[in-house]
């Protein structure tokens, strides 16, 4: 296994239930603050995830919501 393959294997991908939890958190934040004030940081905090986790799956705020 190459170092790149080992690093990729060490990072779990966002799938299934966890993805659903993140999307639910995004909707909660969206309902609370609106689209203009929604940030990836706020969603990450609400979902108890890192911003890197969000950005690996959704490159922009628009793609998340």
Tab-separated table of N, CA and C in Angstrom:
chain	number	residue	atom	x	y	z
A	1	UNK	N	0.848	-1.175	0.000
A	1	UNK	CA	0.000	0.000	0.000
A	1	UNK	C	0.894	1.239	0.000
A	2	UNK	N	0.607	2.157	-0.904
A	2	UNK	CA	1.388	3.393	-0.983
A	2	UNK	C	0.984	4.334	0.147
A	3	UNK	N	1.820	5.312	0.469
A	3	UNK	CA	1.443	6.281	1.511
A	3	UNK	C	0.129	7.000	1.202
A	4	UNK	N	-0.114	7.326	-0.062
A	4	UNK	CA	-1.362	7.999	-0.436
A	4	UNK	C	-2.566	7.093	-0.195
A	5	UNK	N	-2.424	5.813	-0.520
A	5	UNK	CA	-3.514	4.863	-0.283
A	5	UNK	C	-3.762	4.678	1.208
A	6	UNK	N	-2.701	4.646	1.988
A	6	UNK	CA	-2.845	4.505	3.433
A	6	UNK	C	-3.548	5.715	4.032
A	7	UNK	N	-3.207	6.909	3.570
A	7	UNK	CA	-3.852	8.126	4.070
A	7	UNK	C	-5.326	8.137	3.704
A	8	UNK	N	-5.652	7.737	2.490
A	8	UNK	CA	-7.049	7.700	2.056
A	8	UNK	C	-7.841	6.678	2.861
A	9	UNK	N	-7.231	5.556	3.169
A	9	UNK	CA	-7.909	4.526	3.948
A	9	UNK	C	-8.130	4.971	5.388
A	10	UNK	N	-7.266	5.818	5.903
A	10	UNK	CA	-7.378	6.274	7.284
A	10	UNK	C	-8.499	7.292	7.456
A	11	UNK	N	-8.894	7.964	6.359
A	11	UNK	CA	-9.957	8.965	6.425
A	11	UNK	C	-11.280	8.317	6.057
A	12	UNK	N	-12.182	8.191	7.009
A	12	UNK	CA	-13.487	7.627	6.648
A	12	UNK	C	-14.260	8.611	5.774
A	13	UNK	N	-14.991	8.098	4.837
A	13	UNK	CA	-15.789	8.945	3.949
A	13	UNK	C	-17.149	9.213	4.587
A	14	UNK	N	-17.710	10.344	4.209
A	14	UNK	CA	-19.040	10.691	4.700
A	14	UNK	C	-20.047	9.849	3.929
A	15	UNK	N	-20.761	9.004	4.641
A	15	UNK	CA	-21.723	8.135	3.985
A	15	UNK	C	-22.958	7.970	4.836
A	16	UNK	N	-24.025	7.587	4.177
A	16	UNK	CA	-25.237	7.153	4.826
A	16	UNK	C	-25.750	8.021	5.943
A	17	UNK	N	-25.793	7.447	7.120
A	17	UNK	CA	-26.389	8.112	8.273
A	17	UNK	C	-25.663	9.407	8.629
A	18	UNK	N	-24.357	9.407	8.556
A	18	UNK	CA	-23.585	10.614	8.897
A	18	UNK	C	-23.888	11.739	7.919
A	19	UNK	N	-23.988	11.410	6.638
A	19	UNK	CA	-24.336	12.423	5.638
A	19	UNK	C	-25.712	13.009	5.955
A	20	UNK	N	-26.645	12.154	6.317
A	20	UNK	CA	-27.991	12.604	6.683
A	20	UNK	C	-27.938	13.544	7.889
A	21	UNK	N	-27.138	13.212	8.894
A	21	UNK	CA	-26.999	14.065	10.081
A	21	UNK	C	-26.453	15.444	9.707
A	22	UNK	N	-25.487	15.477	8.812
A	22	UNK	CA	-24.900	16.751	8.386
A	22	UNK	C	-25.930	17.577	7.625
A	23	UNK	N	-26.692	16.930	6.750
A	23	UNK	CA	-27.721	17.648	5.999
A	23	UNK	C	-28.817	18.177	6.923
A	24	UNK	N	-29.182	17.406	7.932
A	24	UNK	CA	-30.165	17.870	8.917
A	24	UNK	C	-29.636	19.096	9.659
A	25	UNK	N	-28.374	19.061	10.041
A	25	UNK	CA	-27.764	20.208	10.719
A	25	UNK	C	-27.758	21.427	9.804
A	26	UNK	N	-27.468	21.216	8.528
A	26	UNK	CA	-27.469	22.323	7.566
A	26	UNK	C	-28.857	22.941	7.462
A	27	UNK	N	-29.884	22.114	7.426
A	27	UNK	CA	-31.249	22.635	7.368
A	27	UNK	C	-31.616	23.391	8.636
A	28	UNK	N	-31.178	22.902	9.781
A	28	UNK	CA	-31.439	23.598	11.045
A	28	UNK	C	-30.788	24.974	11.051
A	29	UNK	N	-29.535	25.038	10.632
A	29	UNK	CA	-28.824	26.323	10.589
A	29	UNK	C	-29.488	27.242	9.567
A	30	UNK	N	-29.853	26.704	8.429
A	30	UNK	CA	-30.519	27.492	7.391
A	30	UNK	C	-31.822	28.093	7.916
A	31	UNK	N	-32.598	27.303	8.633
A	31	UNK	CA	-33.858	27.795	9.193
A	31	UNK	C	-33.618	28.877	10.239
A	32	UNK	N	-32.531	28.752	10.985
A	32	UNK	CA	-32.228	29.718	12.047
A	32	UNK	C	-31.689	31.040	11.515
A	33	UNK	N	-30.799	30.998	10.540
A	33	UNK	CA	-30.091	32.224	10.140
A	33	UNK	C	-30.331	32.647	8.698
A	34	UNK	N	-30.912	31.793	7.876
A	34	UNK	CA	-31.117	32.117	6.470
A	34	UNK	C	-29.886	31.802	5.639
A	35	UNK	N	-30.093	31.787	4.317
A	35	UNK	CA	-29.019	31.385	3.411
A	35	UNK	C	-27.826	32.329	3.457
A	36	UNK	N	-28.093	33.641	3.453
A	36	UNK	CA	-26.991	34.606	3.395
A	36	UNK	C	-26.056	34.512	4.594
A	37	UNK	N	-26.581	34.171	5.767
A	37	UNK	CA	-25.749	34.104	6.973
A	37	UNK	C	-25.284	32.687	7.301
A	38	UNK	N	-25.736	31.704	6.538
A	38	UNK	CA	-25.297	30.328	6.751
A	38	UNK	C	-23.832	30.200	6.348
A	39	UNK	N	-23.045	29.570	7.206
A	39	UNK	CA	-21.636	29.329	6.898
A	39	UNK	C	-21.332	27.843	7.061
A	40	UNK	N	-20.318	27.408	6.363
A	40	UNK	CA	-19.882	26.020	6.508
A	40	UNK	C	-19.398	25.780	7.935
A	41	UNK	N	-18.810	26.794	8.537
A	41	UNK	CA	-18.339	26.681	9.913
A	41	UNK	C	-19.510	26.432	10.863
A	42	UNK	N	-20.611	27.162	10.668
A	42	UNK	CA	-21.789	26.986	11.522
A	42	UNK	C	-22.391	25.596	11.340
A	43	UNK	N	-22.440	25.128	10.111
A	43	UNK	CA	-22.975	23.788	9.848
A	43	UNK	C	-22.070	22.731	10.472
A	44	UNK	N	-20.772	22.882	10.305
A	44	UNK	CA	-19.829	21.926	10.890
A	44	UNK	C	-19.991	21.866	12.400
A	45	UNK	N	-20.125	23.016	13.018
A	45	UNK	CA	-20.302	23.065	14.468
A	45	UNK	C	-21.601	22.376	14.881
A	46	UNK	N	-22.685	22.677	14.190
A	46	UNK	CA	-23.977	22.076	14.522
A	46	UNK	C	-23.975	20.568	14.304
A	47	UNK	N	-23.227	20.114	13.315
A	47	UNK	CA	-23.167	18.683	12.992
A	47	UNK	C	-22.080	17.952	13.772
A	48	UNK	N	-21.308	18.708	14.554
A	48	UNK	CA	-20.166	18.131	15.278
A	48	UNK	C	-19.221	17.413	14.312
A	49	UNK	N	-18.902	18.149	13.248
A	49	UNK	CA	-17.998	17.640	12.211
A	49	UNK	C	-16.963	18.716	11.928
A	50	UNK	N	-15.921	18.352	11.243
A	50	UNK	CA	-14.928	19.354	10.852
A	50	UNK	C	-15.352	19.995	9.530
A	51	UNK	N	-14.844	21.200	9.298
A	51	UNK	CA	-15.117	21.841	8.011
A	51	UNK	C	-14.525	21.010	6.879
A	52	UNK	N	-13.399	20.376	7.124
A	52	UNK	CA	-12.783	19.528	6.096
A	52	UNK	C	-13.727	18.401	5.685
A	53	UNK	N	-14.437	17.833	6.646
A	53	UNK	CA	-15.409	16.786	6.337
A	53	UNK	C	-16.479	17.314	5.401
A	54	UNK	N	-16.981	18.505	5.680
A	54	UNK	CA	-18.000	19.098	4.816
A	54	UNK	C	-17.451	19.382	3.431
A	55	UNK	N	-16.286	20.008	3.370
A	55	UNK	CA	-15.722	20.397	2.079
A	55	UNK	C	-15.297	19.203	1.227
A	56	UNK	N	-15.003	18.057	1.848
A	56	UNK	CA	-14.690	16.862	1.059
A	56	UNK	C	-15.910	16.401	0.267
A	57	UNK	N	-17.086	16.597	0.832
A	57	UNK	CA	-18.322	16.138	0.184
A	57	UNK	C	-19.022	17.252	-0.590
A	58	UNK	N	-19.045	18.455	-0.027
A	58	UNK	CA	-19.734	19.592	-0.637
A	58	UNK	C	-18.736	20.726	-0.784
A	59	UNK	N	-18.392	21.076	-2.003
A	59	UNK	CA	-17.344	22.067	-2.250
A	59	UNK	C	-17.771	23.489	-1.913
A	60	UNK	N	-19.079	23.744	-1.938
A	60	UNK	CA	-19.577	25.093	-1.683
A	60	UNK	C	-20.826	25.039	-0.817
A	61	UNK	N	-21.174	26.185	-0.279
A	61	UNK	CA	-22.410	26.299	0.491
A	61	UNK	C	-23.604	25.954	-0.399
A	62	UNK	N	-23.583	26.430	-1.629
A	62	UNK	CA	-24.690	26.163	-2.555
A	62	UNK	C	-24.873	24.666	-2.806
A	63	UNK	N	-23.786	23.930	-2.898
A	63	UNK	CA	-23.906	22.488	-3.140
A	63	UNK	C	-24.390	21.744	-1.897
A	64	UNK	N	-24.166	22.320	-0.726
A	64	UNK	CA	-24.635	21.708	0.520
A	64	UNK	C	-26.135	21.874	0.679
A	65	UNK	N	-26.624	23.081	0.400
A	65	UNK	CA	-28.058	23.332	0.576
A	65	UNK	C	-28.784	23.167	-0.740
